[in-house]
Amino acid sequence: MTDEVVTLPERIPHHVAIIMDGNGRWAKARGLPRIAGHRAGVENLRRILRASSEFGIKILTIYAFSTENWGRPEAEVRGLMNILETVIDRELDQLHANGVQLRHIGEIEGLSPMLQRKVRKAVDLTRNNAQLILNIAFNYGGRQEIIRAIQQIVRDGIPADEIDDTLIDYYLYTAGQPDPDLVVRTAGEMRLSNFLLWQASYAEYYSTPVYWPDFDREELLKAIASFTQRERRFGLVPQP
Ligand code: FPP
């Protein structure tokens, strides 16, 4: 049986953001350590990247490590840092060859100097790629991002009455990128968990009970199909 879908949904979201939840539960259900779930999560990321590119999604933002995740057991934190390093070491050439532009969003200074170097190198190498932008939110927190923006605005001496949406956008990690159209959360929770608080204001939200390692191409299609059916009003009334 082929998993090819002949017709794609008529409206493909330009920017999809994903809260990749449920790795731990996926591993537990199999009697495996949590880190095995995160590794399976990386495998899945590869599939979802391929599918996103195929469907014509132009920006994918993934929540890989939140500012709150430092509170997890030390071994798991170390494991997640190692995963980011391994992804860069092993996948960078392939990502580059596939036209993926890697970007980091979050507080990079909180990572080890070696990891900072690797992330910066990967971002630099892929900066002109245009098939798909992959924003990796790593050591990212939405409130931290907004606080940082306000601090920078104050430091830059911007007068209060010049502060508007466009200016705030400019000071966020996602400066220059359109807001997400669709936020997907796997593993059943119904919260934003400090992810893209500013940018997701008008995004459509899709939650599925499927754990992230099992969220495959077909599941992404379901999320897009749900998005396609919704009427986005941006606070306005329905069009006649
Ligand atoms: C949530 O599952 C997932 C995370 C905190 C990390 C997600 C990370 C990856 C998929 C790999 C990292 C990818 C890159 C590119 C660095 P959970 O552990 O909270 O699951 P649970 O709620 O079932 O315990």
PDB file of C-alpha atoms and ligand atoms in Angstrom:
ATOM      1  CA  MET A   1       0.000   0.000   0.000  1.00  0.00           C
ATOM      2  CA  THR A   2       1.275   3.434  -0.826  1.00  0.00           C
ATOM      3  CA  ASP A   3       1.064   6.317   1.612  1.00  0.00           C
ATOM      4  CA  GLU A   4       0.898   8.855  -1.202  1.00  0.00           C
ATOM      5  CA  VAL A   5      -2.108  11.132  -1.062  1.00  0.00           C
ATOM      6  CA  VAL A   6      -3.148  12.104  -4.556  1.00  0.00           C
ATOM      7  CA  THR A   7      -4.709  15.469  -3.840  1.00  0.00           C
ATOM      8  CA  LEU A   8      -3.317  17.811  -1.241  1.00  0.00           C
ATOM      9  CA  PRO A   9      -5.620  20.090   0.750  1.00  0.00           C
ATOM     10  CA  GLU A  10      -6.409  23.199  -1.271  1.00  0.00           C
ATOM     11  CA  ARG A  11      -4.961  25.617   1.270  1.00  0.00           C
ATOM     12  CA  ILE A  12      -1.527  24.874   2.696  1.00  0.00           C
ATOM     13  CA  PRO A  13      -0.455  26.899   5.730  1.00  0.00           C
ATOM     14  CA  HIS A  14       2.659  28.928   5.002  1.00  0.00           C
ATOM     15  CA  HIS A  15       4.046  28.691   8.534  1.00  0.00           C
ATOM     16  CA  VAL A  16       3.407  25.692  10.801  1.00  0.00           C
ATOM     17  CA  ALA A  17       4.615  25.591  14.402  1.00  0.00           C
ATOM     18  CA  ILE A  18       4.739  22.311  16.293  1.00  0.00           C
ATOM     19  CA  ILE A  19       4.831  21.469  19.995  1.00  0.00           C
ATOM     20  CA  MET A  20       6.374  18.005  19.740  1.00  0.00           C
ATOM     21  CA  ASP A  21       4.929  16.470  22.899  1.00  0.00           C
ATOM     22  CA  GLY A  22       4.640  12.872  24.077  1.00  0.00           C
ATOM     23  CA  ASN A  23       8.134  11.493  23.515  1.00  0.00           C
ATOM     24  CA  GLY A  24       8.364  10.412  27.154  1.00  0.00           C
ATOM     25  CA  ARG A  25       4.964   8.679  27.094  1.00  0.00           C
ATOM     26  CA  TRP A  26       5.793   7.009  23.785  1.00  0.00           C
ATOM     27  CA  ALA A  27       8.963   5.561  25.362  1.00  0.00           C
ATOM     28  CA  LYS A  28       7.228   4.566  28.600  1.00  0.00           C
ATOM     29  CA  ALA A  29       4.539   2.677  26.678  1.00  0.00           C
ATOM     30  CA  ARG A  30       7.375   0.588  25.206  1.00  0.00           C
ATOM     31  CA  GLY A  31       9.312   0.117  28.448  1.00  0.00           C
ATOM     32  CA  LEU A  32      12.129   2.326  27.099  1.00  0.00           C
ATOM     33  CA  PRO A  33      14.002   5.202  28.770  1.00  0.00           C
ATOM     34  CA  ARG A  34      12.655   8.699  28.027  1.00  0.00           C
ATOM     35  CA  ILE A  35      15.669   9.583  25.917  1.00  0.00           C
ATOM     36  CA  ALA A  36      14.738   6.769  23.506  1.00  0.00           C
ATOM     37  CA  GLY A  37      11.483   8.669  22.979  1.00  0.00           C
ATOM     38  CA  HIS A  38      13.401  11.834  22.141  1.00  0.00           C
ATOM     39  CA  ARG A  39      15.550   9.903  19.669  1.00  0.00           C
ATOM     40  CA  ALA A  40      12.409   8.522  18.036  1.00  0.00           C
ATOM     41  CA  GLY A  41      11.200  12.140  18.000  1.00  0.00           C
ATOM     42  CA  VAL A  42      14.219  13.147  15.953  1.00  0.00           C
ATOM     43  CA  GLU A  43      13.563  10.315  13.499  1.00  0.00           C
ATOM     44  CA  ASN A  44      10.048  11.618  13.131  1.00  0.00           C
ATOM     45  CA  LEU A  45      11.235  15.156  12.631  1.00  0.00           C
ATOM     46  CA  ARG A  46      13.068  13.928   9.555  1.00  0.00           C
ATOM     47  CA  ARG A  47       9.810  12.505   8.143  1.00  0.00           C
ATOM     48  CA  ILE A  48       7.833  15.635   8.948  1.00  0.00           C
ATOM     49  CA  LEU A  49      10.461  17.864   7.370  1.00  0.00           C
ATOM     50  CA  ARG A  50      10.283  15.832   4.186  1.00  0.00           C
ATOM     51  CA  ALA A  51       6.487  15.922   4.166  1.00  0.00           C
ATOM     52  CA  SER A  52       6.399  19.667   4.917  1.00  0.00           C
ATOM     53  CA  SER A  53       8.681  20.361   2.011  1.00  0.00           C
ATOM     54  CA  GLU A  54       6.565  18.136  -0.227  1.00  0.00           C
ATOM     55  CA  PHE A  55       3.337  19.911   0.789  1.00  0.00           C
ATOM     56  CA  GLY A  56       4.775  23.373   0.201  1.00  0.00           C
ATOM     57  CA  ILE A  57       4.975  24.525   3.816  1.00  0.00           C
ATOM     58  CA  LYS A  58       7.596  27.274   3.799  1.00  0.00           C
ATOM     59  CA  ILE A  59       8.315  27.725   7.505  1.00  0.00           C
ATOM     60  CA  LEU A  60       8.353  25.067  10.201  1.00  0.00           C
ATOM     61  CA  THR A  61       8.980  26.090  13.800  1.00  0.00           C
ATOM     62  CA  ILE A  62       9.610  23.298  16.289  1.00  0.00           C
ATOM     63  CA  TYR A  63       9.659  23.493  20.079  1.00  0.00           C
ATOM     64  CA  ALA A  64      12.664  21.345  20.963  1.00  0.00           C
ATOM     65  CA  PHE A  65      13.730  22.689  24.382  1.00  0.00           C
ATOM     66  CA  SER A  66      11.911  25.259  26.492  1.00  0.00           C
ATOM     67  CA  THR A  67      13.412  27.563  29.097  1.00  0.00           C
ATOM     68  CA  GLU A  68      11.433  25.433  31.606  1.00  0.00           C
ATOM     69  CA  ASN A  69      13.027  22.172  30.420  1.00  0.00           C
ATOM     70  CA  TRP A  70      16.198  22.917  32.439  1.00  0.00           C
ATOM     71  CA  GLY A  71      14.178  21.645  35.411  1.00  0.00           C
ATOM     72  CA  ARG A  72      14.125  18.081  34.019  1.00  0.00           C
ATOM     73  CA  PRO A  73      16.507  15.424  35.414  1.00  0.00           C
ATOM     74  CA  GLU A  74      20.114  16.268  34.575  1.00  0.00           C
ATOM     75  CA  ALA A  75      20.594  13.178  32.408  1.00  0.00           C
ATOM     76  CA  GLU A  76      17.590  14.081  30.269  1.00  0.00           C
ATOM     77  CA  VAL A  77      18.767  17.686  29.848  1.00  0.00           C
ATOM     78  CA  ARG A  78      22.193  16.393  28.823  1.00  0.00           C
ATOM     79  CA  GLY A  79      20.520  13.925  26.450  1.00  0.00           C
ATOM     80  CA  LEU A  80      18.535  16.694  24.756  1.00  0.00           C
ATOM     81  CA  MET A  81      21.679  18.844  24.371  1.00  0.00           C
ATOM     82  CA  ASN A  82      23.448  15.836  22.837  1.00  0.00           C
ATOM     83  CA  ILE A  83      20.549  15.342  20.455  1.00  0.00           C
ATOM     84  CA  LEU A  84      20.832  18.901  19.150  1.00  0.00           C
ATOM     85  CA  GLU A  85      24.573  18.443  18.707  1.00  0.00           C
ATOM     86  CA  THR A  86      24.130  15.096  16.938  1.00  0.00           C
ATOM     87  CA  VAL A  87      21.429  16.489  14.656  1.00  0.00           C
ATOM     88  CA  ILE A  88      23.802  19.267  13.584  1.00  0.00           C
ATOM     89  CA  ASP A  89      26.799  16.919  13.196  1.00  0.00           C
ATOM     90  CA  ARG A  90      24.952  14.226  11.274  1.00  0.00           C
ATOM     91  CA  GLU A  91      22.159  15.995   9.419  1.00  0.00           C
ATOM     92  CA  LEU A  92      23.529  19.395   8.496  1.00  0.00           C
ATOM     93  CA  ASP A  93      24.908  18.426   5.085  1.00  0.00           C
ATOM     94  CA  GLN A  94      21.691  16.680   4.115  1.00  0.00           C
ATOM     95  CA  LEU A  95      19.538  19.575   5.355  1.00  0.00           C
ATOM     96  CA  HIS A  96      21.721  22.009   3.432  1.00  0.00           C
ATOM     97  CA  ALA A  97      21.506  19.878   0.279  1.00  0.00           C
ATOM     98  CA  ASN A  98      17.713  19.854   0.627  1.00  0.00           C
ATOM     99  CA  GLY A  99      17.552  23.640   0.736  1.00  0.00           C
ATOM    100  CA  VAL A 100      16.613  23.896   4.409  1.00  0.00           C
ATOM    101  CA  GLN A 101      17.485  27.183   6.071  1.00  0.00           C
ATOM    102  CA  LEU A 102      18.183  26.527   9.738  1.00  0.00           C
ATOM    103  CA  ARG A 103      17.446  29.181  12.294  1.00  0.00           C
ATOM    104  CA  HIS A 104      17.662  29.143  16.034  1.00  0.00           C
ATOM    105  CA  ILE A 105      15.135  30.903  18.221  1.00  0.00           C
ATOM    106  CA  GLY A 106      15.730  31.245  21.935  1.00  0.00           C
ATOM    107  CA  GLU A 107      18.512  32.265  24.264  1.00  0.00           C
ATOM    108  CA  ILE A 108      21.586  30.835  22.558  1.00  0.00           C
ATOM    109  CA  GLU A 109      23.900  32.203  25.269  1.00  0.00           C
ATOM    110  CA  GLY A 110      22.418  29.639  27.673  1.00  0.00           C
ATOM    111  CA  LEU A 111      23.932  26.765  25.655  1.00  0.00           C
ATOM    112  CA  SER A 112      27.478  25.465  26.032  1.00  0.00           C
ATOM    113  CA  PRO A 113      30.096  27.421  24.042  1.00  0.00           C
ATOM    114  CA  MET A 114      30.669  24.397  21.807  1.00  0.00           C
ATOM    115  CA  LEU A 115      26.963  24.004  21.055  1.00  0.00           C
ATOM    116  CA  GLN A 116      26.644  27.753  20.430  1.00  0.00           C
ATOM    117  CA  ARG A 117      29.442  27.519  17.877  1.00  0.00           C
ATOM    118  CA  LYS A 118      27.806  24.569  16.114  1.00  0.00           C
ATOM    119  CA  VAL A 119      24.406  26.251  16.004  1.00  0.00           C
ATOM    120  CA  ARG A 120      25.886  29.507  14.661  1.00  0.00           C
ATOM    121  CA  LYS A 121      27.856  27.622  12.023  1.00  0.00           C
ATOM    122  CA  ALA A 122      24.753  25.701  10.892  1.00  0.00           C
ATOM    123  CA  VAL A 123      22.691  28.903  10.709  1.00  0.00           C
ATOM    124  CA  ASP A 124      25.443  30.634   8.772  1.00  0.00           C
ATOM    125  CA  LEU A 125      25.971  27.773   6.310  1.00  0.00           C
ATOM    126  CA  THR A 126      22.283  27.527   5.406  1.00  0.00           C
ATOM    127  CA  ARG A 127      21.352  31.220   5.490  1.00  0.00           C
ATOM    128  CA  ASN A 128      20.638  31.492   1.736  1.00  0.00           C
ATOM    129  CA  ASN A 129      18.575  28.313   1.400  1.00  0.00           C
ATOM    130  CA  ALA A 130      15.007  28.885   0.342  1.00  0.00           C
ATOM    131  CA  GLN A 131      13.114  25.587   0.153  1.00  0.00           C
ATOM    132  CA  LEU A 132      12.001  25.703   3.779  1.00  0.00           C
ATOM    133  CA  ILE A 133      12.941  27.619   6.919  1.00  0.00           C
ATOM    134  CA  LEU A 134      13.326  25.402   9.989  1.00  0.00           C
ATOM    135  CA  ASN A 135      13.218  27.445  13.187  1.00  0.00           C
ATOM    136  CA  ILE A 136      14.516  25.337  16.054  1.00  0.00           C
ATOM    137  CA  ALA A 137      13.228  26.728  19.344  1.00  0.00           C
ATOM    138  CA  PHE A 138      15.902  25.578  21.754  1.00  0.00           C
ATOM    139  CA  ASN A 139      16.172  27.229  25.156  1.00  0.00           C
ATOM    140  CA  TYR A 140      13.144  29.190  24.046  1.00  0.00           C
ATOM    141  CA  GLY A 141      10.415  30.771  26.171  1.00  0.00           C
ATOM    142  CA  GLY A 142       7.730  33.120  24.849  1.00  0.00           C
ATOM    143  CA  ARG A 143       7.749  35.362  27.921  1.00  0.00           C
ATOM    144  CA  GLN A 144      11.542  35.505  27.946  1.00  0.00           C
ATOM    145  CA  GLU A 145      11.428  36.508  24.260  1.00  0.00           C
ATOM    146  CA  ILE A 146       8.990  39.354  24.954  1.00  0.00           C
ATOM    147  CA  ILE A 147      10.961  40.552  27.991  1.00  0.00           C
ATOM    148  CA  ARG A 148      14.144  40.537  25.924  1.00  0.00           C
ATOM    149  CA  ALA A 149      12.424  42.543  23.183  1.00  0.00           C
ATOM    150  CA  ILE A 150      11.176  45.164  25.673  1.00  0.00           C
ATOM    151  CA  GLN A 151      14.620  45.438  27.269  1.00  0.00           C
ATOM    152  CA  GLN A 152      16.208  45.990  23.862  1.00  0.00           C
ATOM    153  CA  ILE A 153      13.579  48.559  22.862  1.00  0.00           C
ATOM    154  CA  VAL A 154      14.277  50.499  26.070  1.00  0.00           C
ATOM    155  CA  ARG A 155      18.053  50.219  25.549  1.00  0.00           C
ATOM    156  CA  ASP A 156      17.630  51.549  22.026  1.00  0.00           C
ATOM    157  CA  GLY A 157      15.814  54.576  23.434  1.00  0.00           C
ATOM    158  CA  ILE A 158      12.701  54.090  21.291  1.00  0.00           C
ATOM    159  CA  PRO A 159      10.014  56.654  22.281  1.00  0.00           C
ATOM    160  CA  ALA A 160       6.887  55.045  23.796  1.00  0.00           C
ATOM    161  CA  ASP A 161       4.546  56.270  21.067  1.00  0.00           C
ATOM    162  CA  GLU A 162       6.664  54.608  18.372  1.00  0.00           C
ATOM    163  CA  ILE A 163       6.059  51.156  19.849  1.00  0.00           C
ATOM    164  CA  ASP A 164       3.572  49.187  17.777  1.00  0.00           C
ATOM    165  CA  ASP A 165       3.048  45.622  16.463  1.00  0.00           C
ATOM    166  CA  THR A 166       5.580  46.019  13.675  1.00  0.00           C
ATOM    167  CA  LEU A 167       8.255  47.303  16.007  1.00  0.00           C
ATOM    168  CA  ILE A 168       7.725  44.472  18.506  1.00  0.00           C
ATOM    169  CA  ASP A 169       7.884  41.933  15.631  1.00  0.00           C
ATOM    170  CA  TYR A 170      11.237  43.382  14.676  1.00  0.00           C
ATOM    171  CA  TYR A 171      12.664  42.750  18.150  1.00  0.00           C
ATOM    172  CA  LEU A 172      11.552  39.107  18.388  1.00  0.00           C
ATOM    173  CA  TYR A 173      13.672  36.077  17.460  1.00  0.00           C
ATOM    174  CA  THR A 174      11.367  35.559  14.482  1.00  0.00           C
ATOM    175  CA  ALA A 175      11.977  39.060  13.070  1.00  0.00           C
ATOM    176  CA  GLY A 176      11.187  39.235   9.370  1.00  0.00           C
ATOM    177  CA  GLN A 177       9.093  36.066   9.322  1.00  0.00           C
ATOM    178  CA  PRO A 178       5.304  35.893   9.020  1.00  0.00           C
ATOM    179  CA  ASP A 179       3.382  34.615  12.056  1.00  0.00           C
ATOM    180  CA  PRO A 180       2.450  30.925  12.232  1.00  0.00           C
ATOM    181  CA  ASP A 181      -0.855  30.078  10.538  1.00  0.00           C
ATOM    182  CA  LEU A 182      -1.203  26.775  12.338  1.00  0.00           C
ATOM    183  CA  VAL A 183       0.073  25.572  15.718  1.00  0.00           C
ATOM    184  CA  VAL A 184       0.030  21.793  16.145  1.00  0.00           C
ATOM    185  CA  ARG A 185       0.368  20.113  19.518  1.00  0.00           C
ATOM    186  CA  THR A 186       0.777  16.359  19.788  1.00  0.00           C
ATOM    187  CA  ALA A 187       0.016  14.095  22.770  1.00  0.00           C
ATOM    188  CA  GLY A 188      -3.308  15.612  23.696  1.00  0.00           C
ATOM    189  CA  GLU A 189      -2.566  18.685  25.805  1.00  0.00           C
ATOM    190  CA  MET A 190      -4.503  21.871  25.081  1.00  0.00           C
ATOM    191  CA  ARG A 191      -2.035  24.555  26.054  1.00  0.00           C
ATOM    192  CA  LEU A 192       0.560  26.777  24.449  1.00  0.00           C
ATOM    193  CA  SER A 193       3.216  26.173  27.137  1.00  0.00           C
ATOM    194  CA  ASN A 194       5.003  29.486  26.610  1.00  0.00           C
ATOM    195  CA  PHE A 195       5.464  28.859  22.868  1.00  0.00           C
ATOM    196  CA  LEU A 196       5.324  31.796  20.411  1.00  0.00           C
ATOM    197  CA  LEU A 197       3.033  33.789  22.730  1.00  0.00           C
ATOM    198  CA  TRP A 198       3.156  36.914  20.584  1.00  0.00           C
ATOM    199  CA  GLN A 199       3.364  35.286  17.159  1.00  0.00           C
ATOM    200  CA  ALA A 200       0.563  32.733  17.653  1.00  0.00           C
ATOM    201  CA  SER A 201      -2.100  35.328  18.508  1.00  0.00           C
ATOM    202  CA  TYR A 202      -4.222  34.511  15.452  1.00  0.00           C
ATOM    203  CA  ALA A 203      -2.900  31.057  14.596  1.00  0.00           C
ATOM    204  CA  GLU A 204      -5.317  28.178  14.251  1.00  0.00           C
ATOM    205  CA  TYR A 205      -4.685  25.573  16.924  1.00  0.00           C
ATOM    206  CA  TYR A 206      -4.751  21.820  16.345  1.00  0.00           C
ATOM    207  CA  SER A 207      -4.301  19.244  19.073  1.00  0.00           C
ATOM    208  CA  THR A 208      -4.113  15.493  18.540  1.00  0.00           C
ATOM    209  CA  PRO A 209      -3.713  12.638  21.046  1.00  0.00           C
ATOM    210  CA  VAL A 210      -1.025  11.060  18.814  1.00  0.00           C
ATOM    211  CA  TYR A 211       2.437  11.069  20.436  1.00  0.00           C
ATOM    212  CA  TRP A 212       5.084  12.988  18.516  1.00  0.00           C
ATOM    213  CA  PRO A 213       7.129   9.946  17.358  1.00  0.00           C
ATOM    214  CA  ASP A 214       3.933   8.607  15.727  1.00  0.00           C
ATOM    215  CA  PHE A 215       2.845  11.902  14.180  1.00  0.00           C
ATOM    216  CA  ASP A 216       3.583  10.993  10.574  1.00  0.00           C
ATOM    217  CA  ARG A 217       2.838  12.402   7.135  1.00  0.00           C
ATOM    218  CA  GLU A 218      -0.813  11.306   7.286  1.00  0.00           C
ATOM    219  CA  GLU A 219      -1.259  12.969  10.673  1.00  0.00           C
ATOM    220  CA  LEU A 220       0.226  16.186   9.308  1.00  0.00           C
ATOM    221  CA  LEU A 221      -2.220  15.993   6.430  1.00  0.00           C
ATOM    222  CA  LYS A 222      -5.091  15.674   8.931  1.00  0.00           C
ATOM    223  CA  ALA A 223      -3.874  18.781  10.729  1.00  0.00           C
ATOM    224  CA  ILE A 224      -3.671  20.686   7.446  1.00  0.00           C
ATOM    225  CA  ALA A 225      -7.111  19.432   6.396  1.00  0.00           C
ATOM    226  CA  SER A 226      -8.539  20.737   9.677  1.00  0.00           C
ATOM    227  CA  PHE A 227      -6.820  24.085   9.080  1.00  0.00           C
ATOM    228  CA  THR A 228      -8.207  24.236   5.535  1.00  0.00           C
ATOM    229  CA  GLN A 229     -11.776  23.907   6.819  1.00  0.00           C
ATOM    230  CA  ARG A 230     -11.525  26.781   9.255  1.00  0.00           C
ATOM    231  CA  GLU A 231     -12.498  30.312   8.502  1.00  0.00           C
ATOM    232  CA  ARG A 232      -9.862  32.714   9.723  1.00  0.00           C
ATOM    233  CA  ARG A 233     -11.392  36.005  10.754  1.00  0.00           C
ATOM    234  CA  PHE A 234      -8.567  37.811  12.587  1.00  0.00           C
ATOM    235  CA  GLY A 235     -11.141  39.366  14.912  1.00  0.00           C
ATOM    236  CA  LEU A 236     -13.390  40.557  12.072  1.00  0.00           C
ATOM    237  CA  VAL A 237     -16.918  39.448  11.076  1.00  0.00           C
ATOM    238  CA  PRO A 238     -17.576  36.692   8.488  1.00  0.00           C
ATOM    239  CA  GLN A 239     -17.314  37.741   4.847  1.00  0.00           C
ATOM    240  CA  PRO A 240     -20.710  37.759   3.049  1.00  0.00           C
TER     241      PRO A 240
HETATM  242  C1  FPP B   1       8.207  16.721  24.763  1.00  0.00           C
HETATM  243  O1  FPP B   1       7.989  15.375  25.081  1.00  0.00           O
HETATM  244  C2  FPP B   1       9.381  16.834  23.949  1.00  0.00           C
HETATM  245  C3  FPP B   1      10.512  17.529  24.290  1.00  0.00           C
HETATM  246  C4  FPP B   1      10.681  18.271  25.543  1.00  0.00           C
HETATM  247  C5  FPP B   1      11.675  17.550  23.429  1.00  0.00           C
HETATM  248  C6  FPP B   1      11.396  17.360  21.985  1.00  0.00           C
HETATM  249  C7  FPP B   1      12.663  17.086  21.321  1.00  0.00           C
HETATM  250  C8  FPP B   1      12.844  16.363  20.206  1.00  0.00           C
HETATM  251  C9  FPP B   1      11.775  15.738  19.408  1.00  0.00           C
HETATM  252  C10 FPP B   1      14.189  16.175  19.715  1.00  0.00           C
HETATM  253  C11 FPP B   1      14.933  17.447  19.598  1.00  0.00           C
HETATM  254  C12 FPP B   1      15.043  17.886  18.232  1.00  0.00           C
HETATM  255  C13 FPP B   1      16.025  18.736  17.844  1.00  0.00           C
HETATM  256  C14 FPP B   1      16.136  19.159  16.448  1.00  0.00           C
HETATM  257  C15 FPP B   1      17.034  19.231  18.781  1.00  0.00           C
HETATM  258  P1  FPP B   1       7.948  15.003  26.589  1.00  0.00           P
HETATM  259  O2  FPP B   1       9.282  14.505  26.990  1.00  0.00           O
HETATM  260  O3  FPP B   1       7.448  16.143  27.415  1.00  0.00           O
HETATM  261  O4  FPP B   1       6.900  13.843  26.586  1.00  0.00           O
HETATM  262  P2  FPP B   1       5.937  13.454  27.786  1.00  0.00           P
HETATM  263  O5  FPP B   1       5.035  14.635  28.017  1.00  0.00           O
HETATM  264  O6  FPP B   1       5.205  12.265  27.240  1.00  0.00           O
HETATM  265  O7  FPP B   1       6.790  13.129  28.959  1.00  0.00           O
END
